[in-house]
XYZ file of C-alpha atoms in Angstrom:
624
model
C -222.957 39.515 38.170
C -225.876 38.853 39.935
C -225.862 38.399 43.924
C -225.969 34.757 43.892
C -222.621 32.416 44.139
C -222.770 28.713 43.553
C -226.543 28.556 43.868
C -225.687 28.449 47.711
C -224.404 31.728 48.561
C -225.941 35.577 48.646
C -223.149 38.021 47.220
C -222.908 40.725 49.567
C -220.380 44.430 50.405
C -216.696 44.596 49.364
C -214.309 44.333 52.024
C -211.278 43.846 50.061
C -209.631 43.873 46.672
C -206.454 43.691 45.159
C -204.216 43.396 42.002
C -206.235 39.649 41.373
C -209.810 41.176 41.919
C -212.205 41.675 44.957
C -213.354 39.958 48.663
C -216.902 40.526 49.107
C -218.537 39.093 52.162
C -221.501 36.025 51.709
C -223.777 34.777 53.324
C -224.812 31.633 52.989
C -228.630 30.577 51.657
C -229.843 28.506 53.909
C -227.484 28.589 57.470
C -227.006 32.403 57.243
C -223.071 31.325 57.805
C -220.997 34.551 56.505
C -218.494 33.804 54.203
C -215.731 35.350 52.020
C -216.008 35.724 48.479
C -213.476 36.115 46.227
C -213.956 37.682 42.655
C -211.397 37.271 40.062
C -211.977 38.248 36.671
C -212.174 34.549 34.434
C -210.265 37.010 31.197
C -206.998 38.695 33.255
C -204.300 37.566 31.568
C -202.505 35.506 34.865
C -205.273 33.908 36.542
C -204.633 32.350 39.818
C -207.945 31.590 41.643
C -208.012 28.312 40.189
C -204.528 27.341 41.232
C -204.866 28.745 44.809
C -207.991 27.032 45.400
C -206.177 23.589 44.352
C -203.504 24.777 47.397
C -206.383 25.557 49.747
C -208.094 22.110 49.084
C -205.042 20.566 49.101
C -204.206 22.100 52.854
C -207.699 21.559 54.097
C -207.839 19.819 57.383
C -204.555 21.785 58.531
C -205.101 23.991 61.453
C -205.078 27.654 60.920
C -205.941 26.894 57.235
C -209.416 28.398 56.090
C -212.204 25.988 54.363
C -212.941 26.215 50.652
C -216.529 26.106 51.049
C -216.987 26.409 46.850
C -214.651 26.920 43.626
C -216.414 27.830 40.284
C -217.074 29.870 37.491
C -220.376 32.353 37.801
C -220.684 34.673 34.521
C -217.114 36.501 33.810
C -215.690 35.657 37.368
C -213.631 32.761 38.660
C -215.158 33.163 41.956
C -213.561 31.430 45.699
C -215.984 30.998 48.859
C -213.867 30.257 52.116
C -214.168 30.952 55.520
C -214.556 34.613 56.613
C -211.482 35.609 58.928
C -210.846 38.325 61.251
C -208.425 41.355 60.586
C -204.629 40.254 59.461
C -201.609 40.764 61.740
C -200.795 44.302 59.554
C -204.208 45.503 60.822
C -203.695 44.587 64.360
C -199.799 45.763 64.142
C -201.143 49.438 62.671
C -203.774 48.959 65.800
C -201.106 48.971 68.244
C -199.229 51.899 67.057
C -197.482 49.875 65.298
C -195.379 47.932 68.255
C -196.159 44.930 69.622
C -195.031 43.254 72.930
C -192.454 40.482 73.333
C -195.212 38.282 74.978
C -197.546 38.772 71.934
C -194.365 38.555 69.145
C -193.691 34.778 70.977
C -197.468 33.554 71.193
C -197.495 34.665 67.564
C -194.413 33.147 66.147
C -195.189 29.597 67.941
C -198.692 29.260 65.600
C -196.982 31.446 62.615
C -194.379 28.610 63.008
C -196.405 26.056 62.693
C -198.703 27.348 60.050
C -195.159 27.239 57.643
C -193.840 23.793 58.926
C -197.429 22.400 57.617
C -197.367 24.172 54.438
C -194.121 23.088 54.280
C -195.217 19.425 54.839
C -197.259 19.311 52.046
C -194.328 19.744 49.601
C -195.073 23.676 49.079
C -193.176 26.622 49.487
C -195.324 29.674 50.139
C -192.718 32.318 49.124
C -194.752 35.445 50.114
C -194.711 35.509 54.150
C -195.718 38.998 54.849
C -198.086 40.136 57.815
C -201.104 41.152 55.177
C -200.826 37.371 54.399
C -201.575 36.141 58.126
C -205.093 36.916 59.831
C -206.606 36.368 63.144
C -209.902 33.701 63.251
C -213.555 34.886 64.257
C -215.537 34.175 67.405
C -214.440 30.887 69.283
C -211.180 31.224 67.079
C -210.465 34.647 67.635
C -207.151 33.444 69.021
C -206.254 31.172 66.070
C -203.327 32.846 63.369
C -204.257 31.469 59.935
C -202.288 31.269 57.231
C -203.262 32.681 53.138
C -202.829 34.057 49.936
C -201.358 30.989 48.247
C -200.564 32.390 44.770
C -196.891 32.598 44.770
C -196.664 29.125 46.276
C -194.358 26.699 44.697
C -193.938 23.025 44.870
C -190.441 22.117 46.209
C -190.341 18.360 46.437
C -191.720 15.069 44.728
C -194.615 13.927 46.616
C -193.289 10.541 46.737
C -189.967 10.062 46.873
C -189.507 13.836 48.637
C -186.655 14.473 45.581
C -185.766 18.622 46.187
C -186.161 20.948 43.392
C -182.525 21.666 41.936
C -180.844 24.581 43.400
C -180.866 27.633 40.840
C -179.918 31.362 40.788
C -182.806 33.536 40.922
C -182.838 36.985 41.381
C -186.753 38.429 40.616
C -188.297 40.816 42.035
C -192.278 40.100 43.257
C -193.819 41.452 40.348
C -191.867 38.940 38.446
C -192.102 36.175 40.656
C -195.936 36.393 39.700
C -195.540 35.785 36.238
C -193.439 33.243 36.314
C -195.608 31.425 38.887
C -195.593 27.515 38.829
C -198.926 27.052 36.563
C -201.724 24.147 36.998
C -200.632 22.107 34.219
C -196.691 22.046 35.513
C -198.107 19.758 37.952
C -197.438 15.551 37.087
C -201.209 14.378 37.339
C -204.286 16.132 38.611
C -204.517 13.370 41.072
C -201.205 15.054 42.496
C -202.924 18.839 42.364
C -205.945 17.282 44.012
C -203.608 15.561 46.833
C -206.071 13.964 48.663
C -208.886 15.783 48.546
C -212.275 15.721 46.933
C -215.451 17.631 46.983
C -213.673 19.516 49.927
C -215.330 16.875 52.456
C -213.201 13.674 50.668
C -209.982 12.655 51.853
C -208.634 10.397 48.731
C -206.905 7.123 50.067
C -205.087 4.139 47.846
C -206.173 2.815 44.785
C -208.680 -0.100 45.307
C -209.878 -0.991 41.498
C -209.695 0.005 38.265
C -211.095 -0.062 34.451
C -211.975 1.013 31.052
C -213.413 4.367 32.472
C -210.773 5.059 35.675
C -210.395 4.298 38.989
C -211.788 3.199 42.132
C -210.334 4.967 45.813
C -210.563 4.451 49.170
C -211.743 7.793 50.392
C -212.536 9.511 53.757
C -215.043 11.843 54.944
C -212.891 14.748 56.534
C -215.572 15.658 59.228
C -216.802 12.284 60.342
C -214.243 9.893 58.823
C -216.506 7.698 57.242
C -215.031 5.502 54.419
C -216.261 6.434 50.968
C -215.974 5.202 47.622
C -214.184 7.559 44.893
C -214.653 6.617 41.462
C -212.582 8.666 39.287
C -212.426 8.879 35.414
C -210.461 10.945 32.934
C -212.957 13.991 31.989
C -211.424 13.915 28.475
C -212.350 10.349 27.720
C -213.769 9.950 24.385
C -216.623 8.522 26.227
C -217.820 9.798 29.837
C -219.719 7.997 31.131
C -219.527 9.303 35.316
C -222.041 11.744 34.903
C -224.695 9.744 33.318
C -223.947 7.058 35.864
C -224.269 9.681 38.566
C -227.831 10.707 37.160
C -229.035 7.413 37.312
C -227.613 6.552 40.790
C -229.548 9.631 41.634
C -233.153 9.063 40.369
C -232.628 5.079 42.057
C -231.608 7.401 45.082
C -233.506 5.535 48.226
C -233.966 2.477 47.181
C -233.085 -0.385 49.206
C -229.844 -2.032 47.385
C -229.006 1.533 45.499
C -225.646 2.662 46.994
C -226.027 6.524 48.716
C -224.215 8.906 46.245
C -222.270 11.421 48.404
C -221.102 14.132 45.999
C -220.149 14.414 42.033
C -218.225 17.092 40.511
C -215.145 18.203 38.456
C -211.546 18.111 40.218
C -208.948 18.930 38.017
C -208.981 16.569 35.076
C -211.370 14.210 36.451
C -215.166 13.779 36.824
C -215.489 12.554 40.310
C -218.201 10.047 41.834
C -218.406 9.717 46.050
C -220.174 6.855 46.865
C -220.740 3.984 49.702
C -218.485 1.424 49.660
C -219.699 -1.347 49.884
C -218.247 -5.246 50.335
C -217.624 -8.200 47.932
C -219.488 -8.965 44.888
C -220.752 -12.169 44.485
C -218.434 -12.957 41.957
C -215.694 -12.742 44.586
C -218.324 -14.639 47.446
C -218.457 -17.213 44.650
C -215.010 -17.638 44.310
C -213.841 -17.949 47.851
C -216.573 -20.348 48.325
C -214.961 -22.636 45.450
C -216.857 -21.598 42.442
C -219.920 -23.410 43.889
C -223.089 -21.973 46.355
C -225.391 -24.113 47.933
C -229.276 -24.000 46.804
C -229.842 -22.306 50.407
C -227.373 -19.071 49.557
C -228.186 -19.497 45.644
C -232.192 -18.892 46.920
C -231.568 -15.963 49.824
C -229.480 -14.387 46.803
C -232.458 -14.594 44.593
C -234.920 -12.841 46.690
C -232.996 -9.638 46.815
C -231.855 -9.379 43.270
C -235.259 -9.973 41.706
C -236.336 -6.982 44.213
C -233.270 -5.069 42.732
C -234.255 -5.478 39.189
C -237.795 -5.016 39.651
C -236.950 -1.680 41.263
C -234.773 -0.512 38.659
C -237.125 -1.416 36.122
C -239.905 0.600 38.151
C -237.964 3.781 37.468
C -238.060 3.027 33.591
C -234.616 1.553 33.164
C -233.235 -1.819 32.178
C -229.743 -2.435 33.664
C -228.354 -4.066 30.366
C -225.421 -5.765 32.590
C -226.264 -8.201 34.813
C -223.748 -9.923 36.429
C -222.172 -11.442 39.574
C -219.699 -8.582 39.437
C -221.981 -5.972 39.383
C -223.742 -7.271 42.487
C -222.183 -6.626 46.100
C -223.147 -7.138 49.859
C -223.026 -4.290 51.809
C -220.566 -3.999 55.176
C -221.078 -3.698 58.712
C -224.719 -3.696 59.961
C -225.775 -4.273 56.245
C -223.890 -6.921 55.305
C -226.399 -9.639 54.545
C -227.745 -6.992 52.050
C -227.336 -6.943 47.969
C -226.786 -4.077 46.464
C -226.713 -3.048 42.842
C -224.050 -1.253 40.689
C -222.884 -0.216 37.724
C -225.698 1.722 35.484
C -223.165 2.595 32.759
C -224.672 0.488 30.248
C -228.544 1.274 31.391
C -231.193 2.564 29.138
C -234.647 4.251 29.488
C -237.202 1.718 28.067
C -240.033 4.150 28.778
C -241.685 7.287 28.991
C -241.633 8.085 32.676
C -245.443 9.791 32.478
C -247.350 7.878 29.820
C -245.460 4.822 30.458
C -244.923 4.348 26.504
C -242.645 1.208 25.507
C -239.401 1.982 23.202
C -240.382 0.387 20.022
C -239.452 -3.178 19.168
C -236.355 -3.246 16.859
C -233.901 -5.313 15.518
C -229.841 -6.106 14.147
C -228.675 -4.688 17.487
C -225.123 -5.189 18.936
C -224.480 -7.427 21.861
C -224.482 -4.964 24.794
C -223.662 -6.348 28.413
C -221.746 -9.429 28.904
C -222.133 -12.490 26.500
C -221.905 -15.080 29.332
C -225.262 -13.594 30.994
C -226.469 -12.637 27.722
C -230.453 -13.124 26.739
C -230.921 -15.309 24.338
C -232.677 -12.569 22.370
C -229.688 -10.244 22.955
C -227.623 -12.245 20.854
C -230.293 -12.791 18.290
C -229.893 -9.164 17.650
C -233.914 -7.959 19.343
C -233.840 -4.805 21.313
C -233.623 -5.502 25.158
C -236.855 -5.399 27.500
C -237.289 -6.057 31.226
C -237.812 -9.603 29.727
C -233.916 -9.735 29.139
C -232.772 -9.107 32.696
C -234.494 -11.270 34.011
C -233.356 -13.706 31.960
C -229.738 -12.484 32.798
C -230.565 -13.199 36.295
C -231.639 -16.888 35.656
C -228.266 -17.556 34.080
C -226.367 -16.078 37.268
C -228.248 -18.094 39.159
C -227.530 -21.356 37.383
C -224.152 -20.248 37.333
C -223.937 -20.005 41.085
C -225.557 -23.249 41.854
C -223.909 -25.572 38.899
C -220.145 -23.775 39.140
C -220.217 -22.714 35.228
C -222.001 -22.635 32.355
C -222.712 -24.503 29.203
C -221.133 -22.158 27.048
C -218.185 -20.946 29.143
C -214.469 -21.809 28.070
C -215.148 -21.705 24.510
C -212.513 -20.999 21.839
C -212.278 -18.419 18.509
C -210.236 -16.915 16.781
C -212.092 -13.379 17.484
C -214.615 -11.825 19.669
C -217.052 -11.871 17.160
C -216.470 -15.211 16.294
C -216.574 -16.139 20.302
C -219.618 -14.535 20.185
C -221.466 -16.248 17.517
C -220.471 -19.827 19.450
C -221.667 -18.875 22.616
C -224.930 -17.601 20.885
C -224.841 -20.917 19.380
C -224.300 -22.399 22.365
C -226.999 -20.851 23.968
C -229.649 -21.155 21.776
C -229.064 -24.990 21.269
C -229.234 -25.620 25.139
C -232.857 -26.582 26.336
C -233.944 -25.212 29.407
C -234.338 -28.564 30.857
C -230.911 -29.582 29.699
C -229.449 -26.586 31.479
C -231.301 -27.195 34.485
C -231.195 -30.587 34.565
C -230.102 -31.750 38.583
C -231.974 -28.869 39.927
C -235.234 -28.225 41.458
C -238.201 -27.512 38.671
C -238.313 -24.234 39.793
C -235.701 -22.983 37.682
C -237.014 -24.417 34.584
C -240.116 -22.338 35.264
C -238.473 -19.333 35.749
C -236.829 -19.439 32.629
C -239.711 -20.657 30.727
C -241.760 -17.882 32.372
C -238.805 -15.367 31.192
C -238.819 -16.831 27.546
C -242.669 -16.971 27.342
C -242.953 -12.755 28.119
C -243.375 -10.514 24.742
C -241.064 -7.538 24.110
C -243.184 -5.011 25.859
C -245.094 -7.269 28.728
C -244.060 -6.085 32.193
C -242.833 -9.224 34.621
C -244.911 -11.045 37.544
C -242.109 -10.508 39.790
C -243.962 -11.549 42.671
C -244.514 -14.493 40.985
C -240.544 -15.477 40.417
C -240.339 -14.591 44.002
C -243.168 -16.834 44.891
C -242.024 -19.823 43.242
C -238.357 -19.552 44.872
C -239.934 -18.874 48.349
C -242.049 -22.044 48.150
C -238.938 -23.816 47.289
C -237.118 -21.993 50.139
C -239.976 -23.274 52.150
C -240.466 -26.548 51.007
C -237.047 -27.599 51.291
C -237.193 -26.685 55.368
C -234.560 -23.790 54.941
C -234.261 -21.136 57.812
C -233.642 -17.298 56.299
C -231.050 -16.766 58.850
C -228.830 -15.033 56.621
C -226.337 -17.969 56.997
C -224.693 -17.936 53.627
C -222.052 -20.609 52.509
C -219.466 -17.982 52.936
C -220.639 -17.657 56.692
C -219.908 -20.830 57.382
C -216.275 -20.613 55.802
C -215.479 -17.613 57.777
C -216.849 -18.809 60.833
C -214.777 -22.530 60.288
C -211.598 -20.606 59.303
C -212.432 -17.765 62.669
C -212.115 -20.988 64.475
C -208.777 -22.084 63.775
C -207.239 -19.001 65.096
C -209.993 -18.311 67.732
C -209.721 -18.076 71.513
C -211.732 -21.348 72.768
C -214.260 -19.300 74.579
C -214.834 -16.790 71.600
C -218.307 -16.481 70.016
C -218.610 -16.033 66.315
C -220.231 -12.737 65.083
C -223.419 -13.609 63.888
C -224.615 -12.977 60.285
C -221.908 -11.153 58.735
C -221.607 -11.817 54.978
C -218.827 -9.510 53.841
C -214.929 -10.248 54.552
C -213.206 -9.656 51.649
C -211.039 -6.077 51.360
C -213.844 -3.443 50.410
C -214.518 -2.000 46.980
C -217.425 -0.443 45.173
C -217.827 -1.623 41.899
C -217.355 -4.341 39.494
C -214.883 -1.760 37.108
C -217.390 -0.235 34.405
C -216.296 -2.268 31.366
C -217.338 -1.629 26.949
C -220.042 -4.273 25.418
C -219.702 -7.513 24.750
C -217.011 -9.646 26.678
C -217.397 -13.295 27.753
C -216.407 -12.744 30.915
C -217.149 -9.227 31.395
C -219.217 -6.698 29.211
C -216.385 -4.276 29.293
C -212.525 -5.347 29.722
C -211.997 -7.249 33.177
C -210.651 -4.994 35.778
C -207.221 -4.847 37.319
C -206.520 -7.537 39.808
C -205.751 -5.507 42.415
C -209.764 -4.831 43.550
C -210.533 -6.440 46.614
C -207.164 -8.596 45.915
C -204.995 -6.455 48.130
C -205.255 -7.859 51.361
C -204.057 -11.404 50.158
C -206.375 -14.173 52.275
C -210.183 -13.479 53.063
C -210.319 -11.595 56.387
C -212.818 -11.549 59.247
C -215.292 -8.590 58.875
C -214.968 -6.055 61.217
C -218.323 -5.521 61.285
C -219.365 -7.916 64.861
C -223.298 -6.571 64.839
C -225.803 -9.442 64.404
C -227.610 -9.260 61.221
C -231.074 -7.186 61.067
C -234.340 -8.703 61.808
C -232.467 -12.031 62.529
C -234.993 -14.514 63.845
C -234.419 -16.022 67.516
C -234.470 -19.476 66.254
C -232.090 -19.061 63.701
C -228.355 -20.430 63.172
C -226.778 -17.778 64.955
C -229.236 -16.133 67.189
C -228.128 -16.097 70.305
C -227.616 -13.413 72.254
C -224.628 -11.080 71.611
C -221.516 -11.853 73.095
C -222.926 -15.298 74.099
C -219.695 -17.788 74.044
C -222.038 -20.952 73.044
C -220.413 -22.648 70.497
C -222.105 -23.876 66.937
C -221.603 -27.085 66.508
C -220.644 -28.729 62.812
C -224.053 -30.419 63.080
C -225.509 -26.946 63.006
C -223.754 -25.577 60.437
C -224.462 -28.402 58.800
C -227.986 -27.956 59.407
C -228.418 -24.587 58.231
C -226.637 -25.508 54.736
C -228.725 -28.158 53.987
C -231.693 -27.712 55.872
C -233.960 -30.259 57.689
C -233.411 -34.029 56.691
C -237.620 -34.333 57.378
C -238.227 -32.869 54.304
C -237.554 -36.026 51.896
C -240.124 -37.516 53.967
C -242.891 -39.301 52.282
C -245.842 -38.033 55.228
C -246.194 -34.929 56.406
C -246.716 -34.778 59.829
C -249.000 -32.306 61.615
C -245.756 -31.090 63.774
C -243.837 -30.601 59.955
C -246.970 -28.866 59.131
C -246.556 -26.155 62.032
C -243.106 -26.248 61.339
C -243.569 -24.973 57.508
C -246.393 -22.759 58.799
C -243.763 -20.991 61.499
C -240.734 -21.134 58.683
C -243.395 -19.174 55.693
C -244.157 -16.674 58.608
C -240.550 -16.424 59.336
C -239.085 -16.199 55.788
C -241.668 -13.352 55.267
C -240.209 -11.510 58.706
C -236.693 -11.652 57.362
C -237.267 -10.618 53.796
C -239.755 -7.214 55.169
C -236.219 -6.781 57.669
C -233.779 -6.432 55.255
C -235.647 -5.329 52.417
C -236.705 -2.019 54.798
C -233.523 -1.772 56.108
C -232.555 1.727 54.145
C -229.293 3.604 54.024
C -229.639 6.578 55.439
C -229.752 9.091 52.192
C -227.348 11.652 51.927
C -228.297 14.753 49.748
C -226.458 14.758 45.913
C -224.321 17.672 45.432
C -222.814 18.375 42.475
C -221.402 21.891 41.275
């Protein structure tokens, strides 16, 4: 075995060993932290490294119970990396001619105490209590009586409902005891071996989503306790998809819109992706607003998703599944910013060096969701960056007019459902579709429709056009969108009379990450619609916690007054900022309007740069 563990760790001098295998101290690559190592060999006939790391992970957090730094397999050795601890109560007894005070007996038995009432907390007896198996820390914890050697541990109670094992005669000596140890697979899930703990930084929380591929978790980071996204799915699923996904969100790493990836890896039975979480997808902000957004959200929307397409498509991918679901505001300080999720259906459309197009094919299957579908993807053509963009012209109509034409329609199979919204589709002019709305959205999708298979977009031009609208129609980018206004009407039914609303805050709806990763082809969903519970849990829409104002918030907009001003907004302002300035049905433009669309370009321009450079902190990808 060579003297490298985990990529991360330099092997170094035995200082132990037993009937299992070997301790070798480590030292860490890049901090110089020394570790222990522990070497078992992956062929003896009872391995236990495995299972005892599951108990260690399981007890992390616990004081007096030593970090799992890394758990994995390096040539023929199951191999453990944990804290390095000082010498174990059977050293220091032998030390002390073997006698030790009364004083020192009671300071010990408080923490030894303690040490077994946690273990014993976590539904686990640990059935070999000896003095070998409790050591004293190192440096600032020199003090501190830790507790280990967990492989004669055995579960006692049901995690939930606390039901005790059944009482039984058993008269075994050790030797037996270890081979009749409780094994991995005796456990009722993985979830319940991993109890709560991921990546050994994760705490896993409740259940907020679920699909086709897993599920979704609340999680916590153990150090800092920042909330985290878990998405977990089965690693013997006929088709994984989490680790693809996890490459993609990877290469997008740093973009502005691209949730931070924490940490991917193998727990148990499950691939395992840490992410942000993030807020509500727009398909949620849609619904709480009535199934209906105002041409002032519908157009702040639009900036930020054509900047989120055209960067994935930058990196050589097409997304493939556009839709509201798969679009979400962020929380707290960036909740006036779109993200975008779910890659699981993305596919490299070129060569990453010489920039060489896939070829042009046809008699392809519908993949994505048929609702947002190209009209091209249901034709059966190969998609191109052409196609998303098209997607996102749909979701757009389908935000301003409440539904669209081909929505609601009945066959007798999904096929057949297929073939009527393609018919559907195809049979619907542009102008007929966008009939009621400003020209701009014809042009978009006659731009879209006009691009060959391999032509790469003018996004700045589909931004253009929507800005001058933006413009034109006297909006203010004050990050005011139609479910502001809800949230801030509904705070004031409840509010103190005095209280100021939190400016700019766009998410209020229970958190969640993603739109559930769904299979090709749905109506309402490319893959099968998630469980209900996402974002559901929490009954009515809530306040967001988050109170700070929104970033790069102009002075003059809606809500920019100073922080924790009590100045009310009246109706006439909201109203306002929905609709924008009555002036601009005017015939004449005045030299004053004039200045005033001047100051609003200059504006609009100062708010997109602020949130479009507002970055999430990355956070390096680990994955072992």
């Amino acid at each position: 075995m060579e003297a490298r563990v985990g990529n991360k760790f330099r092997l170094g001098r035995k200082i132990g060993s037993g009937s299992f295998g070997e301790i070798h101290l480590g030292t860490h690559l890049q901090t110089n932290e020394e570790v222990a190592i522990k070497l078992e060999n992956a062929k003896t006939k009872h391995p236990q490294l495995l299972y005892e790391s599951k108990l260690y992970r399981l007890l992390q957090g616990g004081t007096g119970v030593p970090n799992v730094k890394w758990f994995g397999v390096e040539g023929d050795y199951n191999v453990l990396v944990m804290d390095l601890l000082g010498p174990s109560l059977e050293d220091l007894f032998n030390f002390c001619s073997r006698k030790l005070s009364l004083k020192s007996v009671l300071m010990l038995a408080d923490q030894m105490i303690n040490r077994v009432e946690y273990f014993h907390s976590k539904s686990f007896l640990h059935r070999d209590l000896k003095p070998d198996n409790f050591l004293m820390g190192l440096g600032r914890r020199a003090n501190q009586v830790y507790i280990i050697d967990f492989g004669l541990a055995k579960k006692y109670r049901d995690n939930t409902t606390h039901q005790h094992i059944p009482y039984r005669w058993a008269v075994l000596a050790p030797k037996d005891l270890r081979e009749k140890r409780i094994k991995v697979s005796s456990f009722k899930s993985a979830l319940e071996l991993m109890e709560a703990r991921v990546g050994n930084k994760f705490r896993l929380g409740r259940k907020i989503g679920s699909g086709s591929f897993g599920e979704i978790h609340l999680g916590t980071h153990l150090q800092t306790n920042e909330e985290v996204a878990i998405k977990l799915e089965n690693a013997k699923t006929k088709h994984p998809q989490l680790l693809y996904e996890s490459k993609l969100y990877r290469l997008l790493q740093g973009g502005t819109g691209v949730p931070n990836v924490k940490w991917f890896g193998v727990e148990g039975d499950y691939n395992v992706l840490v992410m942000d979480l993030l807020g509500p997808s727009l398909e949620d902000l849609f619904n709480f607003c009535s199934r209906k957004l105002s041409l002032k959200s519908v157009l702040m929307l639009a900036d930020q998703m054509i900047n989120r397409v055209e960067y994935f498509h930058s990196k050589s991918f097409l997304h493939r599944d556009l839709k509201p679901d798969n679009f979400l505001m962020g929380l707290g300080r960036r909740a006036n910013q779109v993200y975008i999720i779910d890659f699981g259906l993305a596919k490299k459309y070129r060569d990453n060096t010489t920039h060489q197009h896939i070829p042009y094919r046809e008699n392809k299957n519908l993949t994505g969701t048929a609702r947002y579908a190209s009209m091209n993807t249901h034709l059966g053509i190969e998609q191109s960056r052409r196609d998303d963009l098209e997607s996102l012209g749909y979701i757009l109509m389908y935000f301003l007019k409440g539904s669209l034409p081909w929505q609601g329609l009945k066959a007798g199979t999904k096929k057949q459902k297929y073939e009527r919204i393609s018919e559907k589709k195809v049979s619907t002019s542009i102008e007929s579709l966008c009939r009621g709305y400003p020209s701009e959205f014809a042009s978009y999708f006659h731009y879209c429709r006009s691009l060959r298979f391999d032509d790469k977009p003018d996004y700045g031009y589909l931004k253009r056009i929507f800005r001058d609208l933006f413009i034109r129609e006297g909006f203010q980018f004050d990050y005011v969108f139609d479910w502001t206004i809800l949230k801030y009407q509904q705070s004031q039914l409840t509010a103190p009379p005095t209280r100021g609303p939190a400016a700019g805050t766009s998410s209020g709806l229970p958190p969640g990450l993603t739109s559930m990763d769904r299979y090709g082809g749905e109506e309402d969903g490319g893959r099968p619609p998630m469980d209900s519970s996402r974002r559901r849990t929490s009954g009515a829409l809530e306040n967001s916690s988050a109170t700070v104002r929104a970033p790069m918030m102009p002075s003059s907009s809606l809500f920019g007054q100073s922080a924790g001003s009590s100045r009310r907004v009246t109706s006439e302002e909201l109203q306002r900022s929905r609709t924008g300035s009555g002036l601009r049905n005017s015939a004449m433009v005045s030299t004053s309007e004039r200045k005033r669309s001047s100051s609003t370009r200059k504006q609009y321009d100062s708010a997109i740069k602020g949130i479009e450079t507002l970055h999430v902190s990355d956070e390096r990808y680990h994955h072992h």
